[in-house]
XYZ file of C-alpha atoms in Angstrom:
475
model
C -14.605 9.658 25.680
C -15.196 7.751 28.899
C -12.462 9.534 30.855
C -13.952 12.942 30.056
C -17.543 11.954 30.766
C -16.794 11.190 34.416
C -16.365 14.887 35.259
C -17.343 18.221 33.813
C -14.974 19.559 31.174
C -13.167 22.667 32.495
C -13.690 25.931 30.630
C -10.116 26.116 29.367
C -10.332 22.606 27.908
C -13.622 23.404 26.194
C -11.828 26.377 24.599
C -8.803 24.295 23.607
C -7.732 25.132 20.033
C -6.528 21.552 19.362
C -9.636 19.446 18.853
C -7.868 16.088 18.767
C -6.097 16.853 22.068
C -9.308 18.149 23.645
C -11.272 15.007 22.749
C -8.794 12.265 23.614
C -8.584 10.428 26.931
C -4.998 10.999 28.116
C -5.166 7.980 30.408
C -5.400 5.610 27.464
C -3.026 4.754 24.645
C -3.732 7.004 21.702
C -2.702 7.369 18.096
C -2.789 10.807 16.460
C -2.433 10.552 12.688
C -0.684 13.643 11.424
C 0.967 14.347 8.117
C 3.383 17.212 7.587
C 1.634 20.585 7.792
C -1.492 19.286 9.548
C -0.726 20.514 13.063
C 1.365 17.671 14.462
C 3.665 19.788 16.627
C 0.710 21.999 17.565
C -1.091 18.928 18.899
C 1.942 17.731 20.868
C 2.628 21.056 22.599
C -1.025 21.407 23.576
C -1.122 17.822 24.835
C 1.857 18.544 27.117
C 0.096 21.672 28.399
C -3.117 19.775 29.056
C -1.412 16.920 30.884
C 0.565 19.228 33.176
C -2.388 21.471 34.004
C -4.815 18.587 34.599
C -2.260 16.910 36.858
C -0.808 19.613 39.114
C 1.458 17.158 40.942
C 3.268 16.197 37.764
C 6.641 17.727 37.054
C 7.650 18.803 33.523
C 10.400 16.179 33.430
C 7.844 13.424 34.070
C 6.367 13.690 30.579
C 8.627 11.903 28.129
C 8.520 13.325 24.604
C 10.504 11.513 21.912
C 11.147 13.035 18.513
C 13.158 12.093 15.453
C 15.976 14.638 15.135
C 17.846 17.147 17.267
C 16.210 19.915 15.230
C 12.670 18.716 15.991
C 13.610 18.275 19.663
C 14.818 21.872 19.846
C 11.685 23.065 18.038
C 9.405 21.186 20.417
C 11.165 22.575 23.485
C 10.929 26.113 22.153
C 7.271 25.835 21.180
C 6.175 24.248 24.454
C 7.962 26.967 26.420
C 6.366 29.651 24.230
C 2.928 28.073 24.711
C 3.329 28.223 28.490
C 4.347 31.866 28.312
C 1.479 32.754 25.975
C -1.046 31.596 28.576
C 0.268 34.295 30.901
C 0.132 37.147 28.423
C -0.407 37.747 24.704
C 2.725 37.009 22.730
C 4.499 39.351 20.314
C 2.629 37.817 17.393
C -0.714 38.784 18.851
C -1.797 35.230 19.709
C -4.077 35.385 22.749
C -4.004 32.893 25.638
C -6.556 30.119 25.867
C -9.645 31.355 27.673
C -10.950 29.918 30.925
C -7.871 29.597 33.114
C -8.478 29.960 36.855
C -6.072 31.876 39.080
C -4.638 28.621 40.463
C -4.140 27.301 36.944
C -2.338 30.491 35.929
C -0.008 30.078 38.898
C 0.576 26.473 37.817
C 1.359 27.543 34.244
C 3.738 30.235 35.487
C 5.614 27.587 37.447
C 5.698 25.344 34.358
C 7.126 28.174 32.304
C 9.879 28.761 34.882
C 10.808 25.067 34.763
C 10.299 24.517 31.022
C 13.979 23.655 30.630
C 13.317 20.521 32.703
C 11.103 19.031 29.966
C 12.141 15.495 28.996
C 12.230 16.035 25.244
C 14.778 13.790 23.528
C 15.658 12.035 20.339
C 15.221 8.277 20.574
C 18.992 7.774 20.468
C 19.650 10.379 23.119
C 16.955 8.954 25.393
C 18.297 5.414 25.049
C 21.875 6.385 25.823
C 21.078 8.707 28.743
C 18.639 6.174 30.205
C 21.165 3.370 30.266
C 23.868 5.654 31.601
C 21.652 5.969 34.674
C 21.751 2.159 35.013
C 25.393 1.289 34.231
C 25.015 -2.253 35.530
C 22.243 -3.003 33.035
C 24.490 -3.356 30.004
C 28.261 -3.553 29.653
C 28.161 -1.358 26.529
C 27.374 1.599 28.760
C 30.920 1.615 30.028
C 32.080 2.531 26.516
C 31.477 6.237 26.246
C 33.259 7.111 23.006
C 30.931 7.525 20.028
C 32.578 6.251 16.838
C 31.871 6.440 13.132
C 30.628 2.995 12.102
C 32.005 3.227 8.568
C 35.496 4.111 9.786
C 35.550 1.210 12.254
C 34.161 -1.201 9.634
C 36.713 -0.095 7.048
C 39.480 -0.718 9.552
C 38.019 -4.171 10.315
C 37.911 -4.934 6.569
C 41.561 -3.973 6.252
C 42.349 -6.425 9.032
C 40.552 -9.246 7.204
C 42.312 -8.467 3.929
C 45.697 -8.592 5.601
C 44.827 -11.389 8.010
C 42.275 -14.196 7.721
C 41.529 -13.703 4.037
C 45.161 -13.239 3.036
C 46.039 -16.488 4.831
C 43.709 -18.389 2.479
C 44.752 -17.453 -1.095
C 42.074 -19.603 -2.729
C 39.322 -17.978 -0.723
C 40.778 -14.535 -1.334
C 40.674 -15.241 -5.059
C 37.020 -16.314 -4.808
C 36.223 -13.119 -2.923
C 38.160 -11.090 -5.468
C 35.852 -12.416 -8.177
C 32.672 -12.096 -6.110
C 33.373 -8.605 -4.767
C 35.167 -7.171 -7.759
C 38.280 -6.427 -5.721
C 40.574 -4.281 -7.793
C 37.876 -3.530 -10.356
C 37.516 0.068 -9.203
C 33.795 -0.299 -8.505
C 33.868 0.969 -4.897
C 33.646 -2.606 -3.687
C 34.897 -1.645 -0.218
C 32.130 0.885 0.331
C 29.479 -1.526 -0.916
C 30.704 -4.360 1.328
C 30.920 -2.090 4.374
C 27.399 -0.757 3.756
C 26.076 -4.287 3.386
C 27.752 -5.431 6.606
C 26.469 -2.431 8.565
C 22.960 -2.900 7.194
C 22.804 -6.481 8.458
C 21.795 -6.793 12.127
C 21.978 -10.389 13.382
C 20.576 -9.439 16.781
C 17.202 -8.656 15.190
C 17.240 -11.875 13.159
C 18.072 -10.199 9.843
C 18.665 -12.688 7.051
C 20.828 -12.478 3.970
C 19.724 -14.412 0.952
C 21.401 -16.297 -0.489
C 23.235 -16.831 2.778
C 25.290 -19.746 1.450
C 26.442 -21.143 -1.858
C 24.251 -24.021 -3.050
C 27.017 -25.349 -5.282
C 24.877 -24.995 -8.408
C 27.433 -22.828 -10.209
C 30.239 -25.283 -9.446
C 28.131 -28.156 -10.796
C 27.284 -26.269 -13.980
C 30.931 -25.326 -14.471
C 31.867 -28.990 -14.274
C 29.123 -29.750 -16.798
C 30.507 -27.009 -19.057
C 34.028 -28.433 -18.836
C 32.688 -31.886 -19.727
C 30.555 -30.528 -22.582
C 33.533 -28.602 -23.980
C 35.648 -31.731 -23.905
C 32.875 -33.651 -25.697
C 32.653 -30.850 -28.278
C 36.352 -31.121 -29.124
C 36.157 -34.921 -29.300
C 33.000 -34.839 -31.443
C 34.544 -32.388 -33.913
C 37.580 -34.634 -34.295
C 35.294 -37.631 -34.773
C 33.273 -35.754 -37.406
C 36.434 -35.038 -39.387
C 37.289 -38.744 -39.338
C 33.749 -39.886 -40.187
C 32.227 -40.755 -43.550
C 30.783 -37.249 -43.676
C 33.484 -34.750 -42.649
C 33.100 -30.986 -42.708
C 34.329 -30.779 -46.299
C 31.597 -33.174 -47.459
C 29.021 -31.233 -45.423
C 29.981 -27.953 -47.098
C 29.977 -29.535 -50.531
C 26.225 -30.171 -50.188
C 25.610 -26.423 -50.566
C 25.494 -24.919 -54.047
C 28.451 -22.681 -54.928
C 26.194 -19.776 -55.879
C 25.479 -16.780 -53.659
C 22.277 -18.223 -52.228
C 23.870 -21.532 -51.369
C 26.922 -19.986 -49.763
C 24.760 -17.609 -47.705
C 22.784 -20.595 -46.452
C 26.049 -22.346 -45.556
C 27.336 -19.283 -43.706
C 24.205 -19.153 -41.552
C 23.989 -22.889 -40.924
C 24.333 -23.753 -37.222
C 26.859 -26.547 -37.776
C 28.985 -24.565 -40.208
C 29.422 -21.900 -37.528
C 30.748 -24.344 -34.968
C 32.927 -26.203 -37.487
C 34.419 -22.908 -38.704
C 35.102 -21.834 -35.123
C 36.783 -25.158 -34.429
C 39.118 -24.569 -37.382
C 40.137 -21.202 -35.913
C 40.815 -22.878 -32.558
C 43.189 -25.290 -34.284
C 45.307 -22.360 -35.539
C 45.012 -20.296 -32.334
C 43.941 -22.610 -29.527
C 42.792 -20.964 -26.298
C 44.770 -21.727 -23.156
C 43.599 -24.978 -21.541
C 42.186 -23.145 -18.517
C 40.262 -20.776 -20.825
C 38.953 -23.353 -23.274
C 35.543 -23.721 -21.624
C 34.984 -19.977 -21.338
C 35.959 -19.544 -24.995
C 33.399 -22.188 -26.003
C 30.652 -20.633 -23.861
C 31.404 -17.180 -25.210
C 31.202 -18.464 -28.771
C 27.877 -20.248 -28.309
C 26.411 -17.238 -26.530
C 27.302 -14.807 -29.321
C 26.862 -17.081 -32.344
C 23.437 -18.480 -31.439
C 20.973 -15.899 -30.158
C 17.700 -16.761 -28.487
C 15.999 -16.206 -31.843
C 18.047 -18.991 -33.452
C 16.146 -22.121 -34.436
C 18.551 -24.350 -32.527
C 17.868 -22.316 -29.352
C 14.094 -21.894 -29.660
C 13.450 -25.563 -30.509
C 14.471 -28.121 -27.843
C 15.247 -30.546 -30.682
C 16.799 -27.782 -32.800
C 20.308 -29.209 -32.978
C 18.965 -32.633 -33.935
C 16.646 -31.246 -36.580
C 19.466 -29.163 -38.090
C 21.637 -32.212 -38.715
C 22.277 -32.752 -42.449
C 20.456 -35.762 -43.833
C 23.748 -37.506 -44.532
C 24.901 -36.978 -40.939
C 21.746 -37.945 -39.048
C 22.778 -41.580 -38.808
C 26.365 -40.979 -37.782
C 27.295 -41.163 -34.096
C 29.976 -38.459 -34.417
C 27.431 -35.904 -35.640
C 24.896 -36.918 -33.003
C 27.573 -36.435 -30.321
C 28.324 -33.029 -31.820
C 24.643 -32.118 -31.637
C 24.465 -33.115 -27.966
C 27.619 -31.153 -27.068
C 26.371 -28.062 -28.904
C 22.951 -28.278 -27.237
C 24.531 -28.676 -23.789
C 26.890 -25.720 -24.196
C 24.170 -23.414 -25.540
C 21.893 -24.338 -22.617
C 24.720 -23.695 -20.153
C 25.145 -20.224 -21.682
C 21.728 -19.381 -20.192
C 21.998 -21.139 -16.833
C 25.594 -20.537 -15.829
C 25.623 -16.689 -15.606
C 22.686 -16.628 -13.182
C 24.186 -19.443 -11.114
C 27.480 -17.566 -10.962
C 25.700 -14.387 -9.965
C 23.951 -16.251 -7.149
C 27.269 -17.753 -6.057
C 28.887 -14.332 -6.020
C 26.009 -12.968 -3.963
C 26.382 -15.830 -1.487
C 30.111 -15.224 -1.203
C 29.485 -11.505 -0.785
C 26.954 -12.260 1.969
C 29.476 -14.550 3.653
C 32.116 -11.823 3.492
C 29.661 -9.222 4.820
C 28.670 -11.430 7.760
C 32.325 -12.078 8.565
C 33.038 -8.358 8.317
C 30.088 -7.626 10.608
C 31.494 -9.991 13.225
C 34.939 -8.378 12.924
C 33.347 -4.926 13.135
C 31.389 -5.779 16.297
C 34.491 -7.293 17.882
C 36.545 -4.213 16.982
C 34.036 -1.879 18.626
C 34.097 -3.907 21.828
C 37.879 -4.121 21.774
C 38.340 -0.402 21.115
C 35.608 0.750 23.483
C 33.415 2.350 20.803
C 29.689 2.820 20.529
C 27.716 4.109 17.546
C 24.404 5.919 17.323
C 22.762 2.775 16.000
C 23.957 0.913 19.086
C 22.069 3.210 21.442
C 18.500 1.980 20.852
C 19.766 -1.566 20.384
C 21.552 -1.508 23.747
C 18.432 -0.326 25.535
C 16.252 -2.907 23.801
C 18.707 -5.680 24.698
C 18.928 -4.467 28.296
C 15.130 -4.431 28.622
C 14.663 -7.945 27.252
C 13.961 -10.302 30.110
C 14.492 -7.503 32.633
C 11.050 -6.197 33.683
C 12.577 -4.629 36.796
C 14.688 -2.312 34.662
C 11.682 -1.455 32.480
C 9.594 -0.672 35.571
C 12.376 1.457 37.025
C 12.582 3.528 33.849
C 8.796 3.773 33.475
C 8.407 5.066 37.051
C 10.374 8.170 36.117
C 7.569 9.300 33.806
C 3.805 9.820 33.946
C 3.159 9.786 30.194
C 5.018 9.176 26.948
C 4.479 11.067 23.679
C 6.257 9.896 20.520
C 6.577 12.388 17.688
C 7.003 11.061 14.129
C 6.561 7.483 15.249
C 8.309 5.097 12.856
C 6.146 1.993 12.603
C 8.879 0.376 10.481
C 11.434 0.651 13.288
C 11.250 -2.590 15.302
C 13.646 -1.312 17.970
C 11.596 1.785 18.715
C 8.469 -0.336 18.974
C 10.179 -2.910 21.212
C 11.418 -0.236 23.614
C 7.970 1.340 23.841
C 6.415 -2.067 24.461
C 8.742 -2.707 27.392
C 8.090 0.711 28.929
C 4.422 1.273 28.114
C 2.984 -2.146 27.310
C 4.552 -4.528 29.847
C 3.597 -8.108 29.124
C 2.216 -7.204 25.691
C 4.311 -8.625 22.859
C 1.887 -7.825 20.059
C 3.342 -6.316 16.940
C 1.813 -3.210 15.350
C -1.354 -4.146 13.547
C -2.860 -6.630 16.015
C -5.595 -4.539 17.661
C -7.717 -1.466 17.030
C -6.537 1.844 18.539
C -8.140 5.033 19.657
C -7.225 6.987 16.532
C -7.524 10.729 15.912
C -6.992 12.705 12.731
C -4.710 15.706 13.117
C -6.726 17.544 10.487
C -10.106 17.682 12.213
C -9.773 15.767 15.477
C -12.387 13.205 14.463
C -11.949 9.649 15.708
C -11.414 7.032 13.061
C -13.212 3.713 13.496
C -10.768 1.927 11.198
C -7.111 2.941 10.980
C -5.501 3.381 7.557
C -3.250 0.604 6.327
C 0.009 2.185 7.430
C -1.176 3.323 10.857
C 0.399 1.964 13.993
C -2.009 -0.025 16.143
C -1.915 0.579 19.882
C -3.276 -1.777 22.525
C -6.120 -0.501 24.707
C -5.077 -1.946 28.058
C -4.089 0.440 30.847
C -0.430 -0.184 31.776
C 1.473 2.162 34.088
C 2.663 4.559 31.365
C 0.015 5.971 28.969
C 1.384 6.246 25.435
C 0.459 8.778 22.742
C 1.889 8.243 19.277
C 1.936 10.876 16.589
C 2.786 9.682 13.083
C 2.201 10.155 9.396
C -0.592 7.834 8.191
C 1.038 7.484 4.787
């Protein structure tokens, strides 16, 4: 690459066992695509070695290496230290040092080995928290040192809502009881807490549906009205010139005729109405009883359900001209249609009420953490990102502590990680991943890729103060 063509490649670099590290220009932003088992950590440790040898004035702590877990951080530290030592003498496993080191370079590597514990290798969360602790004025959250369990704090906040704001509004509490399944033994508390903790308003997360459209309430009113019309129509039918007894008399008394009567759509509803006369449902349950009946008695395969005019076409010839029977047909058609629409509308309403409860719980949870002086692991990168927004002086101050940044297992789906790296390594660049073409290397063979794979992170090619190398799985 251009940076390596300006001077002759030293012998040790020509003998470098990591091709992708040997061929990249460390002064530019770089992406190394590396899946598990393809030499990702090998590439990182050799990149650290190369940077520190090529730049003898750099200190080990001036290369920032970010990894995903405490285990990978410990592994990286151990392997980098072992790599330094192996350049001084063959290790116990028989691995020889890289050839071509000069005497001065060996002295430099010996000094690096002695100070290997100074390496700035951190998890993202640890880096964010320790960085802001060095700038306590940057964010008030830094004054809260106690790390808390988010779920425990959220559960306590939920208990406060149940005994406070929600308990003070019995009607709302009843709506939430229905929406959340309170008391149903379905771990509703855990589900609500998880939902609240998964919603981050500071990154413009949205919950959908975020509010109740009122559709379920409207359909419930329609169902109440249709049920009332059903009862009135049935009474009118019984008082008409063609009551239910006359309707049933049109069927032959033999087995075939009686089977046809049993299956007839109107006989079903008239028979059900007779049972309601002997055992009427409670007034507040009358609509639900009617909906339940129409849902079970008339399946989607029924003629009256498949055909939009089914109830009309099923009217007996003697009843077609009677207003009472036509009203019955309309009430039956309305209730059967509502059987299909109302459950989904109610589900959407419950989701909206659950979202409302989760957002209220999130606000109570955030307030509780501030009040109690708690901070969670998820707060650490968020606090740094918030502190860096609109504060280029802080970003420059942090960036000046380092000469290069290497990110292991870069998560291109983590907007906070990307935002922090933009502030530190791409000042003034607000592009999201995917906007430009990177210098991309494969961890398998070191070859440069002209087009990145779909899931690769895209890195800008400008030359800001802090060169950035990202190592991530291309999958």
